[in-house]
Coordinates of C-alpha atoms and ligand atoms in Angstrom, one line a residue:
X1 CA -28.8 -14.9 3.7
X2 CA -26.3 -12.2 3.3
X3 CA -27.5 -8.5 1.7
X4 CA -25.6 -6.5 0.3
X5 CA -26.9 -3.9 2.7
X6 CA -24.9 -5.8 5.6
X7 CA -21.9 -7.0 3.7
X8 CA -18.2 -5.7 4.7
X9 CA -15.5 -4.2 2.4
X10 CA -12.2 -2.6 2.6
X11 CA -11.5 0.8 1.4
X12 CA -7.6 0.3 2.0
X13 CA -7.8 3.9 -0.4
X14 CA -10.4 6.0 0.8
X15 CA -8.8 9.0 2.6
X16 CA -11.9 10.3 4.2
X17 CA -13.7 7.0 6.1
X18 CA -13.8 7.1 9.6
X19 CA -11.4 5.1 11.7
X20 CA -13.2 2.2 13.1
X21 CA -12.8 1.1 16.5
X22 CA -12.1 -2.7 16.5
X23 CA -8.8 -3.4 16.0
X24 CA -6.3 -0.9 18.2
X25 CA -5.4 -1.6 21.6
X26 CA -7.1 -0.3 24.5
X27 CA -6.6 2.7 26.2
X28 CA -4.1 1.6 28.7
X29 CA -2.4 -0.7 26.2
X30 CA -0.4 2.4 24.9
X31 CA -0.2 3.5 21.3
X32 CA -0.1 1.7 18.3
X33 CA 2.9 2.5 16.1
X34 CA 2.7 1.5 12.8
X35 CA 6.2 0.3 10.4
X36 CA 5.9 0.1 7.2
X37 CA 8.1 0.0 4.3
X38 CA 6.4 2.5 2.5
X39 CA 3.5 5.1 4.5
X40 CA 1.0 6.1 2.5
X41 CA 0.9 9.9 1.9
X42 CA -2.2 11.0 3.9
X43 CA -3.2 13.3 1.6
X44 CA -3.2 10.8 -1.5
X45 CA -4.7 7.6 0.8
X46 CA -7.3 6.3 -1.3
X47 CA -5.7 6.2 -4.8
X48 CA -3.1 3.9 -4.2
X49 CA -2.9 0.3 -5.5
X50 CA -1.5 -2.2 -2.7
X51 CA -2.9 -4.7 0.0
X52 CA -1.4 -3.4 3.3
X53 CA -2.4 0.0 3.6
X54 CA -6.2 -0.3 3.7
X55 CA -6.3 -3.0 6.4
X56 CA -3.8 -1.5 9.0
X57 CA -5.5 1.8 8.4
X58 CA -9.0 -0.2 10.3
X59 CA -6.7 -0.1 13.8
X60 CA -4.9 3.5 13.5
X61 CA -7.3 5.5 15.4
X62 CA -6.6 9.2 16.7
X63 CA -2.8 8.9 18.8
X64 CA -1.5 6.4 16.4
X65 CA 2.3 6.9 14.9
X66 CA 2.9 5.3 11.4
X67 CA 6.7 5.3 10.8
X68 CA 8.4 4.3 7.1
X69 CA 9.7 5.6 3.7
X70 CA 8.4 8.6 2.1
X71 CA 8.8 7.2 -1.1
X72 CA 11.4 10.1 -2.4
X73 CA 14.6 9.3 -2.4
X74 CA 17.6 12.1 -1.7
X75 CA 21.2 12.0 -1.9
X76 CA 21.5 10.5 1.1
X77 CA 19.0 8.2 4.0
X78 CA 17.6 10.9 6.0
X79 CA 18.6 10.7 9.3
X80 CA 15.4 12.5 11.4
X81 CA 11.8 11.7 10.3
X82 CA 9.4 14.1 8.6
X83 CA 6.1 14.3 10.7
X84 CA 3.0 14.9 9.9
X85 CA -0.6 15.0 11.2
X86 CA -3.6 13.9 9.7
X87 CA -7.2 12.5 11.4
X88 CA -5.0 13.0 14.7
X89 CA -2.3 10.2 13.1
X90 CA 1.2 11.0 13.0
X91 CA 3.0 10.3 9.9
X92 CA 6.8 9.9 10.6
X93 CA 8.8 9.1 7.1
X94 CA 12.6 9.8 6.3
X95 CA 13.6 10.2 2.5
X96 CA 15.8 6.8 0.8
X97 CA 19.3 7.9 -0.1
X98 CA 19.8 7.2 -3.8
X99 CA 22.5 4.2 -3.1
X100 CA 20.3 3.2 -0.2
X101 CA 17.2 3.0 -2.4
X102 CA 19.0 1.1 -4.9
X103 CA 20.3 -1.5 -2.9
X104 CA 18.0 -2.2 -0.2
X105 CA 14.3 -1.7 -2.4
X106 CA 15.3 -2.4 -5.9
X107 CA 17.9 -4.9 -5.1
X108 CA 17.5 -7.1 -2.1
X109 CA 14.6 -6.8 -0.9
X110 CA 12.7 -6.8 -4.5
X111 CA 15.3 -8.6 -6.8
X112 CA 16.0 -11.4 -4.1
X113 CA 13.3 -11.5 -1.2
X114 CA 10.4 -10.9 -3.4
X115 CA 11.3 -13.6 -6.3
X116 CA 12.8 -16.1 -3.4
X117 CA 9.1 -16.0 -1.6
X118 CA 7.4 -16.6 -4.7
X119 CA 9.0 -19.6 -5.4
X120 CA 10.7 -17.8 -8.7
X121 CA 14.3 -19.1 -7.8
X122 CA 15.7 -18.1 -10.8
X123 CA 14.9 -14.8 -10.5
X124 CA 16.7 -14.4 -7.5
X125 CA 19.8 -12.2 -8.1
X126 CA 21.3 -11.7 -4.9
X127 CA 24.4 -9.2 -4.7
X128 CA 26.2 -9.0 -1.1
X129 CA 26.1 -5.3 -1.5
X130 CA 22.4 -5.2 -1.9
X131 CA 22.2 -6.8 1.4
X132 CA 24.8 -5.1 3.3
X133 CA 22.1 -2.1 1.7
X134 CA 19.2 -3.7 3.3
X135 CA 20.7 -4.2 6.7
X136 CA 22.0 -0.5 6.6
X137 CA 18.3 0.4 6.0
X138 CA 16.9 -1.1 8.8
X139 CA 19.4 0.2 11.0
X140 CA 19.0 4.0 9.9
X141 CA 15.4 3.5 10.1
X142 CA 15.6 1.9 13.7
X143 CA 17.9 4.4 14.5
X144 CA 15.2 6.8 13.5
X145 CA 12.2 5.5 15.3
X146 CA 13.6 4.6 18.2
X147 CA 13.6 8.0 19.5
X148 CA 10.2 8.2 19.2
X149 CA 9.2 5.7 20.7
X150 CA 7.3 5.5 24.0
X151 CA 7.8 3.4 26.7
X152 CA 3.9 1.6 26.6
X153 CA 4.3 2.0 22.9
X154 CA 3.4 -1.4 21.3
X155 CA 5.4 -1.5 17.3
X156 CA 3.7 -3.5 14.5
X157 CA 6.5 -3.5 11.5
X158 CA 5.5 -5.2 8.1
X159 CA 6.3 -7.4 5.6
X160 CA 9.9 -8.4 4.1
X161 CA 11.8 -5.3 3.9
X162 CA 12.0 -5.0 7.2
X163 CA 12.6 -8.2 9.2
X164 CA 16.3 -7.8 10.9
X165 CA 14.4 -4.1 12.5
X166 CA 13.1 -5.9 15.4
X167 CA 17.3 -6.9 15.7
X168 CA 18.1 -3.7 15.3
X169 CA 15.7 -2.0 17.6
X170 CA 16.7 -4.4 20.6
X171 CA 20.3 -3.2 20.1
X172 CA 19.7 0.4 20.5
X173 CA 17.7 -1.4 24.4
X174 CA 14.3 -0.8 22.7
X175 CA 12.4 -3.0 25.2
X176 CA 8.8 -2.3 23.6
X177 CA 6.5 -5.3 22.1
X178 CA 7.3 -5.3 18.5
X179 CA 5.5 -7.6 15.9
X180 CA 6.0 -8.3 12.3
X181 CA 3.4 -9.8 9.6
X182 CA 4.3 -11.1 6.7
X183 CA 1.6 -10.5 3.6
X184 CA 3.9 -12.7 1.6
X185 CA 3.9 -16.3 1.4
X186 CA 6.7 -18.0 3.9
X187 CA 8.4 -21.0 1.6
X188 CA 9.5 -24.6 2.3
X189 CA 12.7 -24.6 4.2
X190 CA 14.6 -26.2 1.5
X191 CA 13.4 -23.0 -0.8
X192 CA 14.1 -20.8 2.0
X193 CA 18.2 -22.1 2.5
X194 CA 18.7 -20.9 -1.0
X195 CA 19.3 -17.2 0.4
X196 CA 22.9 -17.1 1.3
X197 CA 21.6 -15.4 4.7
X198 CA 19.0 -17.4 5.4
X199 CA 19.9 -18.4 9.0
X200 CA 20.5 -14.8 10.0
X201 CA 16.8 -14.1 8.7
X202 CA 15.3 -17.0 10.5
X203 CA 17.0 -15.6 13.8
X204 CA 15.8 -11.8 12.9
X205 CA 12.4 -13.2 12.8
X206 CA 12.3 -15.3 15.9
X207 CA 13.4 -11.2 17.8
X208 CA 10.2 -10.8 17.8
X209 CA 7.5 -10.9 20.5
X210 CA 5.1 -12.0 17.5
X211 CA 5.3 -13.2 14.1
X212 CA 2.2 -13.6 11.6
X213 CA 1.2 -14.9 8.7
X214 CA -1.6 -15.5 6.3
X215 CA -2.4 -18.9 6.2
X216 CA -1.3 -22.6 8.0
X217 CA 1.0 -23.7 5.5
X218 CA 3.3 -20.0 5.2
X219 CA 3.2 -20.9 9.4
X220 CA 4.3 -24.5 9.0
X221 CA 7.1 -23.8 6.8
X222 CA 8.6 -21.2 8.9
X223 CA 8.3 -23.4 11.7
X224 CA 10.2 -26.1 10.0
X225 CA 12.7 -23.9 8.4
X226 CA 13.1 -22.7 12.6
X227 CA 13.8 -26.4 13.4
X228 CA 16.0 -27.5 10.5
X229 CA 17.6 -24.6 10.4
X230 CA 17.9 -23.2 13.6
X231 CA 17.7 -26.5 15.7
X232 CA 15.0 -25.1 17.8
X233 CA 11.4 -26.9 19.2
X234 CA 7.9 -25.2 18.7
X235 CA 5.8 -25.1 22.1
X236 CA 2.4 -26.6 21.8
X237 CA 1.5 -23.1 22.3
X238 CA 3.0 -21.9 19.5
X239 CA 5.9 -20.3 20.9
X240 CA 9.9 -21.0 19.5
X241 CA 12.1 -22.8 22.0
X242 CA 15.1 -21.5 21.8
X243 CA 17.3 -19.7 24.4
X244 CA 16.6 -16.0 24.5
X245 CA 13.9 -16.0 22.2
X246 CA 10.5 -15.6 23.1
X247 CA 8.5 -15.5 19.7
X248 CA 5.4 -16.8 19.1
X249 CA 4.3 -17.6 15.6
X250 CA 0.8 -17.4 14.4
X251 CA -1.8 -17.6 11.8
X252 CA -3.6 -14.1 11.0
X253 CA -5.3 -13.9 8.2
X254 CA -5.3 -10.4 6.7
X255 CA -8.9 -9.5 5.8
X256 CA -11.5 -6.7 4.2
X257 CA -13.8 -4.4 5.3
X258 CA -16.4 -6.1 3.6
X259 CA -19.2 -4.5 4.9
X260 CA -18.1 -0.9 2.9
X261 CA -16.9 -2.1 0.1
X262 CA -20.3 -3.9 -0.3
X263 CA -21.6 -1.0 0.4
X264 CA -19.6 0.6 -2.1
X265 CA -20.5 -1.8 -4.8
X266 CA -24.3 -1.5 -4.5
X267 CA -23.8 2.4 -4.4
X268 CA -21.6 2.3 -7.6
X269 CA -24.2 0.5 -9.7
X270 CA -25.7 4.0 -10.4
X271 CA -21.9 5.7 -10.8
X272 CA -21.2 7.2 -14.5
X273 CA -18.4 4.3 -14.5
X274 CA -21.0 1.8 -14.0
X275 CA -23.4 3.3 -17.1
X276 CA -20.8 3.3 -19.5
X277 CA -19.6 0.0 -18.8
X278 CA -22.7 -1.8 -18.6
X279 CA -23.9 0.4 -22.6
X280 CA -19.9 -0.8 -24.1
X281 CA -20.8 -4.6 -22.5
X282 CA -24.6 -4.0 -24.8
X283 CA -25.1 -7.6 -23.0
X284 CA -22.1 -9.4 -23.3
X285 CA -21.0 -11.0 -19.8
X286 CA -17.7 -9.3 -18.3
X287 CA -15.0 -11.3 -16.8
X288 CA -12.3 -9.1 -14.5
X289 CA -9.3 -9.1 -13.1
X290 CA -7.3 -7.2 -11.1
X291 CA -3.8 -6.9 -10.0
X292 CA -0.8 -5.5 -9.3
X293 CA 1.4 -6.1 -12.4
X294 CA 3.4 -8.2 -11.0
X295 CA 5.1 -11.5 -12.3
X296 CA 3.6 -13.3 -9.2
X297 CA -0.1 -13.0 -10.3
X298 CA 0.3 -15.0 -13.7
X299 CA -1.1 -12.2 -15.6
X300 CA 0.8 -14.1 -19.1
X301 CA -1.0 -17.1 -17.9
X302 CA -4.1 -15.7 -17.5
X303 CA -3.9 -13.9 -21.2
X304 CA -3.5 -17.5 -22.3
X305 CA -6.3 -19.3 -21.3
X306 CA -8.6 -16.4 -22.0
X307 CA -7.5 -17.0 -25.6
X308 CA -7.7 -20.5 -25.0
X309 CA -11.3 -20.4 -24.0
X310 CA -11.9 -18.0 -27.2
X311 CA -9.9 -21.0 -29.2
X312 CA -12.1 -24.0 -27.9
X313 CA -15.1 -22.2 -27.7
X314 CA -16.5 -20.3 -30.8
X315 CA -19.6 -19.8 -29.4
X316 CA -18.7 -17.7 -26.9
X317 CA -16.4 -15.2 -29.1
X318 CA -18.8 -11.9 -29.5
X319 CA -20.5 -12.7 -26.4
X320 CA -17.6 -11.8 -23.1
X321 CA -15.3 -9.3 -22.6
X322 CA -12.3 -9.9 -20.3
X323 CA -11.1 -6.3 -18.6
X324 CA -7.6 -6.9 -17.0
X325 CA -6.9 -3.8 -14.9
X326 CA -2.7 -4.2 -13.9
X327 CA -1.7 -1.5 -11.8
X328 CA 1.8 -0.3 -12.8
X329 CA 4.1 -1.3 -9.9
X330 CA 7.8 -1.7 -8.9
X331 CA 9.3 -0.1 -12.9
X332 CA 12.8 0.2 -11.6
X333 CA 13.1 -3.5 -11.5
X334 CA 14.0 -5.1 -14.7
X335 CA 11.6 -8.1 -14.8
X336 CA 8.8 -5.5 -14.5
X337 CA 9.4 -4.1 -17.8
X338 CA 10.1 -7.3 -19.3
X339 CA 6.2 -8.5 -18.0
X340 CA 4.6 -5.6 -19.1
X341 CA 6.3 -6.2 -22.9
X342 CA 4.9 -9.5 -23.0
X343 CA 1.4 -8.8 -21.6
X344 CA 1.5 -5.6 -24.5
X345 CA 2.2 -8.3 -26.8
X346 CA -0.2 -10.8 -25.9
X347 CA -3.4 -8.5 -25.4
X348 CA -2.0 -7.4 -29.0
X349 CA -2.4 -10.9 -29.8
X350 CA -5.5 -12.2 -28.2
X351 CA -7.4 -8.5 -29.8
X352 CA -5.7 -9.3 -33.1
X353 CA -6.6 -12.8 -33.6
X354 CA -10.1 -13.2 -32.3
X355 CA -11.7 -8.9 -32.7
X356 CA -14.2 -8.2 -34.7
X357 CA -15.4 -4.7 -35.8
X358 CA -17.2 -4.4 -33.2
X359 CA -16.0 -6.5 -30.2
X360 CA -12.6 -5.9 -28.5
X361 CA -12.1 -9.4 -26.5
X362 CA -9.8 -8.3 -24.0
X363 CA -9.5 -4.7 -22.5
X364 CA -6.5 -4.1 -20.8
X365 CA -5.5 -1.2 -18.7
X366 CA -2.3 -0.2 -16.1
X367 CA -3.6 2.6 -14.5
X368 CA -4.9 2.5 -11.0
X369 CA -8.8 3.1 -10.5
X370 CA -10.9 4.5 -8.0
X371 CA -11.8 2.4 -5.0
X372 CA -15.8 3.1 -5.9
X373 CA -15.4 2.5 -10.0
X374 CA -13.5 -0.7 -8.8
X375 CA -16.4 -1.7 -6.5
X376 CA -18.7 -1.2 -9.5
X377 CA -16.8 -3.0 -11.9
X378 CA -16.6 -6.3 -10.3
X379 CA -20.6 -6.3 -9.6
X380 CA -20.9 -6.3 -13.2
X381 CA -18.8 -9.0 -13.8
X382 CA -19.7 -12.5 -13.9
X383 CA -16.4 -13.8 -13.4
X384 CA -13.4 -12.5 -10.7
X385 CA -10.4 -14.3 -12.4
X386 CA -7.7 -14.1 -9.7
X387 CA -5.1 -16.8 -10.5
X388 CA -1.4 -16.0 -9.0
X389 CA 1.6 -18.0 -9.7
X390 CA 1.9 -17.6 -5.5
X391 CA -0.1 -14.7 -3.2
X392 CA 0.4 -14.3 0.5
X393 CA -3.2 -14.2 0.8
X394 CA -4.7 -12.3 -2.1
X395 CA -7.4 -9.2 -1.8
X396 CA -9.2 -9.0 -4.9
X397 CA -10.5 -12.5 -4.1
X398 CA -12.2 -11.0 -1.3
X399 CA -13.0 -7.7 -2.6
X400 CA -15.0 -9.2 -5.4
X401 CA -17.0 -11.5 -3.7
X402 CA -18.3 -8.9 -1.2
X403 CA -18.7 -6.7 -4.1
X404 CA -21.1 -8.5 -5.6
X405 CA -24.9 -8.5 -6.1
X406 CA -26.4 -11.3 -3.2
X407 CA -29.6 -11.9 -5.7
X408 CA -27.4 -12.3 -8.9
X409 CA -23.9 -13.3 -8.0
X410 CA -20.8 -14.0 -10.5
X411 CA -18.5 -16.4 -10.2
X412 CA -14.7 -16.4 -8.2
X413 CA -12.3 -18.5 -10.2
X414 CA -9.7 -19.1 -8.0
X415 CA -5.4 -19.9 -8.1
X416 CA -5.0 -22.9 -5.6
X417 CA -1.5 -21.1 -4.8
X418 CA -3.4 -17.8 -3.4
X419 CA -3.2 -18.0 0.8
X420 CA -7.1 -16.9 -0.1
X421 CA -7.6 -20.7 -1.3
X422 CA -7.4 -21.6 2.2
X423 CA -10.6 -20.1 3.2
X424 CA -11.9 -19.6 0.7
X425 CA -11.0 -22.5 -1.8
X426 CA -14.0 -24.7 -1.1
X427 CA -16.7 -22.4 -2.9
X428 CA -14.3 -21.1 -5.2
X429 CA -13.4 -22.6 -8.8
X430 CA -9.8 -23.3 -8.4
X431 CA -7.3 -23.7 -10.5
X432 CA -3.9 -24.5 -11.1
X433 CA -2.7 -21.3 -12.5
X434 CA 0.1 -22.6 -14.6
X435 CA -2.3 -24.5 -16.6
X436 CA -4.1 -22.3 -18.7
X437 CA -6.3 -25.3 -20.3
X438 CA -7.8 -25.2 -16.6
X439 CA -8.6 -21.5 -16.9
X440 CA -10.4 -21.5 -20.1
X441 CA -12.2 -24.5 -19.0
X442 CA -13.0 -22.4 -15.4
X443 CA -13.9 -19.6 -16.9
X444 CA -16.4 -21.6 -19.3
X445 CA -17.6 -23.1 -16.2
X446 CA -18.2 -20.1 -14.3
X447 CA -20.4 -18.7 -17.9
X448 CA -22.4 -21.6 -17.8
X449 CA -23.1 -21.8 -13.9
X450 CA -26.8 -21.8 -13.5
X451 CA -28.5 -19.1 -10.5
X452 CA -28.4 -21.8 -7.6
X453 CA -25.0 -23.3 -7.9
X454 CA -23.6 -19.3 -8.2
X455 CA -25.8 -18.6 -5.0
X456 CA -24.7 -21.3 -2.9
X457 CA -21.2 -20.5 -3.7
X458 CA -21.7 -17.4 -3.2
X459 CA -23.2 -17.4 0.5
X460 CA -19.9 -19.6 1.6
X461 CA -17.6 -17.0 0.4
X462 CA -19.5 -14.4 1.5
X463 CA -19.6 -15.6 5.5
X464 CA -15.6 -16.0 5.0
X465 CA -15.1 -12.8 4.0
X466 CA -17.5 -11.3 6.4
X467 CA -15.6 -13.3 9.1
X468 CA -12.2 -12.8 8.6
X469 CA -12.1 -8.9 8.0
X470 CA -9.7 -6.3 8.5
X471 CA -11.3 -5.6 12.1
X472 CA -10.4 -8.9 13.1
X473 CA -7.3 -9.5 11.4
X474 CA -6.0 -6.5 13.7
X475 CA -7.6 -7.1 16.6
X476 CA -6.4 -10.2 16.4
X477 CA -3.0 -9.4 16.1
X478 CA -2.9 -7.1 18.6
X479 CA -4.1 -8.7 21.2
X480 CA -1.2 -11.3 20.5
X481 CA 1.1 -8.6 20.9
X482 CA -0.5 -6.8 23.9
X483 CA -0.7 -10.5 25.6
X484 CA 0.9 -11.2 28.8
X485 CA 4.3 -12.6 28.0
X486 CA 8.3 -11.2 28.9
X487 CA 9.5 -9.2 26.0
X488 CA 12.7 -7.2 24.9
X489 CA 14.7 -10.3 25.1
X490 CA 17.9 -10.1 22.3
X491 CA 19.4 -13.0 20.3
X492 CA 23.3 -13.5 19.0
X493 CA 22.8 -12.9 15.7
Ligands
ADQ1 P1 -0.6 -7.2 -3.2 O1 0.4 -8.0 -3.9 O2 -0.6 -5.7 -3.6 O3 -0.5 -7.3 -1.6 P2 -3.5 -7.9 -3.1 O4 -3.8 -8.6 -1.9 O5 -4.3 -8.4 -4.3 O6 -2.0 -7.9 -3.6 O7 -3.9 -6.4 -2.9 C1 -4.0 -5.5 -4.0 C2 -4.8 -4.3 -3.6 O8 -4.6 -3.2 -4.5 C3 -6.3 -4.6 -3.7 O9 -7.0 -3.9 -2.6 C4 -6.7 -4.1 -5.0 O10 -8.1 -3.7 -5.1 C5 -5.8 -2.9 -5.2 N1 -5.5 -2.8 -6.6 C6 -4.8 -3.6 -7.4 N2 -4.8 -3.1 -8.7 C7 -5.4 -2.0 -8.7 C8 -5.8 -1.0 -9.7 N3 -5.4 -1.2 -10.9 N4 -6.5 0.0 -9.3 C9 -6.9 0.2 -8.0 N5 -6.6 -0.7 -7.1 C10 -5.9 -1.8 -7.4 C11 0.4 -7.9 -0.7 C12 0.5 -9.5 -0.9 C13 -0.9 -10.1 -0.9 C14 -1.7 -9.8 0.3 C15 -1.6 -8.3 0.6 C16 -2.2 -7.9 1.9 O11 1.2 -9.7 -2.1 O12 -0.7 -11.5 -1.0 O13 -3.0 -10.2 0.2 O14 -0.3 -7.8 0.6 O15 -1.6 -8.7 3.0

C-alpha cells in the first residue's frame, strides 16, 4: 500500500530543491550538457508552466552546462552565449534575433512542427522561409555551443525545435555523444510525408547517437517512417541500418518526482490556498484540470462535456465545481488567441446557462500557479480531467495521481490519445476526447465511484508513477547515450 509519506513528485518549478543524484552520468562519464529550446531563467525556476524543465533539472547536478534561448529576442541572433552560474550549473543562452524569432519559433517550428505532430494537419502553414529560419537557428546555435564543448562532454538536446542540431554539430567535427528526446508525439509515416522536408528531418534524426521517445507507438512510427521513407532496416537491437548512421531509437518515458510532489500535496492540505478552496467548495466535489492552453489538450472539448454532464444530469448541478487552470502559452501564434476566444466564450456559456446565485459551475483561470497550491488543489479534487486531442506523454496525469490522498483518492479520467494512456490507461477512465458525451458520462462515473473501486485504481497508478519517474527517465537515457557504441559518425543530408 502506497503513503503518501513515500510517494514521488516532480517539482519541474521549484528553484530551491536539491539536485538529486540518480540520473547524471558518472564521474568519469564527463559532463552533462543540457540543449534546450528555451533554459529556464535560474532565478525564476519554479514558476514556470511547461513539462521539460522540471524532469531534466533531476540529472543537472553541480558541473552541468544547460545551453538554449534566453527567451528575449534582439535585433539580431546573438552570436556568443550569456553565462551564468547557479547551484554550480552553468546557464549558457544567446538572445533570438527578431526575424530569427519569427521564423524559426513562431513559424516553423510552432505553426508547422507543432500542429503536424498533433495530427492537426490543417493547421500546418508551412512557409519555406520559416524553415530556411529554423535551420539558420540551429546552426547559430551549434555554432554557439560548440565552442564550449568538452571533449568527454556527453549533449542531450530536446524536443522539435532542434532536431537538424545534431547535423549541424557534426559539421563543425563535433565528435561528442549527442541525444535528442522528443516530448512530443512522433506520427504515422503517412502524417509525417506531409512536411515538405520530411526526409531531411528523418535523416537529422537518425545523426544521432540516441533518439527517445515517450511511448511504443511514437517509437514504431518513426521507425516506419525510417524504412518507408529512408529505405533503411531496424536492428533487433534497436539500432537504424543505414550507412553512416549509428542511431539507436528507444522508448523513455519521461516521468515525475513523485515522491515530492506527494510530499508536497500532503503538506499543502494546511496551505491558505487549500482553506479557501475547500470553505468556496462548502462541500461540493471539485473536478480539475490543468494545462497548458494549448489547442492540443481539447480544452473546447472538455468545456463541452462538462456542460453536457450539467445537461444530462440535474442532479448534480449545485453539487461540483469544475476549476480549469490554462496557463497562457505561445500568444504570438494566431491559433492561440483564436482558443482562448472560444474557451472565454464557452466558460461564459456553461456559467450563464446552468449558475445560480450562489454556485459558479465552472471556474476558469490562465494564470500560472504555484507548484505547492497546485499540489493542494488536485488532492481536493475528486476528479483530474486530463483529455488531449494528442500529448507526448502528458504530466498532470501523473502529477495528480501522486498528489492525491492514498486513504481517500479521486478519480483520473483519462484521453486515450495521451502517451500517459500507455502506462497508465489500465486504471484510468479513458476517453475518447473528441467525444464529449464520453466525458460527461466519465466524469459522472468518476462522482459516483464508490471508496474500493477509487482505491484499487488508485494503487495501479500510483506504482506507475512511482516507477517510471524523472530519476529513471534520465538515468535511463543517459546510460543509452554513455553506452559503448562508435559515435560522431555524419550523414549526406
Ligand atoms: P506540455 O505540453 O507543457 O509538455 P505537460 O506534460 O502536461 O504538457 O506538462 C505541463 C507542466 O506544466 C506540468 O508540470 C503542469 O503542472 C505545469 N502546468 C501546466 N499549467 C500550469 C499552470 N496553470 N500553473 C502551473 N503549472 C502548470 C510537453 C509535451 C507533453 C510532455 C511534456 C514532458 O507536450 O506531452 O508530457 O512535454 O515531456
Amino acid at each position: 500500500m502506497w503513503t503518501s509519506s513515500t510517494n514521488p513528485v516532480i517539482d519541474k518549478m521549484t528553484p530551491s530543491l536539491p539536485a538529486r543524484h540518480g540520473g547524471q552520468p558518472k564521474r568519469d562519464q564527463g559532463r552533462l550538457v543540457i540543449v534546450s529550446n528555451r533554459v529556464p531563467d535560474p532565478a525564476k525556476r519554479g514558476t514556470q508552466a511547461g513539462g521539460l524543465a522540471v524532469a531534466v533539472a533531476d540529472a543537472l547536478t553541480p558541473g552541468s552546462l544547460w545551453f538554449g534561448w534566453s527567451g528575449k529576442t534582439a535585433r539580431k541572433t546573438a552570436t556568443h552565449p550569456q553565462i551564468e552560474e547557479a547551484d554550480g550549473i552553468t546557464y549558457a543562452t544567446i538572445d533570438l534575433g527578431e526575424q530569427d524569432h519569427k521564423r524559426f519559433y513562431v513559424g516553423f517550428a510552432n505553426s508547422t512542427l507543432w500542429p503536424l505532430l498533433h495530427f492537426r494537419l490543417g493547421l500546418i502553414d508551412f512557409k519555406r522561409e520559416d524553415y530556411a529560419g529554423y535551420i539558420r537557428v540551429n546552426k547559430a546555435y551549434a555554432a554557439a555551443l560548440a565552442p564550449l564543448l568538452q571533449p568527454d562532454d556527453i549533449v542531450w538536446i530536446h524536443d522539435y525545435h532542434l532536431i537538424p542540431l545534431a547535423a549541424e554539430l557534426r559539421a563543425l567535427g563535433v565528435k561528442n555523444k549527442l541525444g535528442f528526446f522528443l516530448h512530443v508525439p512522433f506520427v504515422p509515416a503517412s502524417v509525417f510525408a506531409v512536411l515538405p522536408p520530411a526526409k531531411d528531418l528523418l535523416r537529422a534524426l537518425c545523426t544521432y547517437d540516441v533518439v527517445g521517445f515517450q511511448t511504443d507507438e511514437h517509437l514504431n512510427d518513426f521507425r516506419n517512417a525510417v524504412r518507408r521513407m529512408l529505405g533503411a532496416e531496424i536492428r533487433q537491437d534497436g539500432f537504424i541500418n543505414m550507412v553512416g548512421v549509428n542511431c539507436r531509437a528507444m522508448v523513455v518515458p519521461i516521468g515525475i518526482d513523485a515522491q515530492h510532489f506527494a510530499q508536497l500535496a500532503e503538506r499543502a492540505t494546511r496551505s491558505v490556498e487549500r482553506r479557501r478552496m475547500e470553505t468556496s467548495l462548502a462541500g461540493r466535489s471539485l473536478v480539475i484540470g490543468v494545462d497548458r492552453l494549448d489547442y492540443s489538450k481539447g480544452l473546447p472539448h472538455r468545456f463541452r462535456g462538462f456542460a453536457k454532464l450539467l445537461a444530462n444530469e440535474p442532479e448534480l448541478r449545485g453539487r461540483v465545481h469544475y476549476l480549469q487552470i490554462a496557463a497562457i502559452s505561445r500568444e504570438e501564434v494566431a491559433e492561440y488567441q483564436t482558443l482562448r476566444r472560444e474557451l472565454d466564450h464557452l466558460a461564459g456559456n456553461v456559467n450563464g446557462r446552468f449558475g445560480e446565485v450562489d454556485w459558479t459551475p465552472l471556474r476558469y483561470m490562465t494564470r500560472a500557479v504555484s507548484r505547492t497550491a497546485l499540489a493542494g488543489l488536485y488532492r481536493a479534487a475528486r476528479i483530474g480531467l486530463v483529455t488531449p486531442l494528442r500529448d507526448g506523454m502528458n504530466l498532470v496525469a501523473k502529477e495528480y495521481v501522486a498528489a492525491q490522498d492514498p486513504a481517500d483518492p479521486g478519480v483520473l479520467v483519462l484521453s486515450q490519445f495521451a502517451g500517459a494512456a500507455e502506462e497508465m490507461g489500465d486504471a484510468a477512465l479513458l476517453v475518447n476526447p473528441y467525444d464529449s458525451e464520453e466525458i460527461a458520462e466519465a466524469i459522472c462515473q468518476g462522482l459516483a465511484m464508490g471508496l474500493d473501486e477509487r482505491r484499487q485504481r488508485f494503487e495501479k497508478l500510483v506504482a506507475s508513477v512511482f516507477t517510471s519517474t524523472a530519476e529513471n527517465y534520465c538515468r535511463q537515457f543517459i546510460a543509452a547515450l554513455t553506452a559503448d557504441t562508435e559515435s560522431g559518425k555524419t550523414i549526406a543530408l
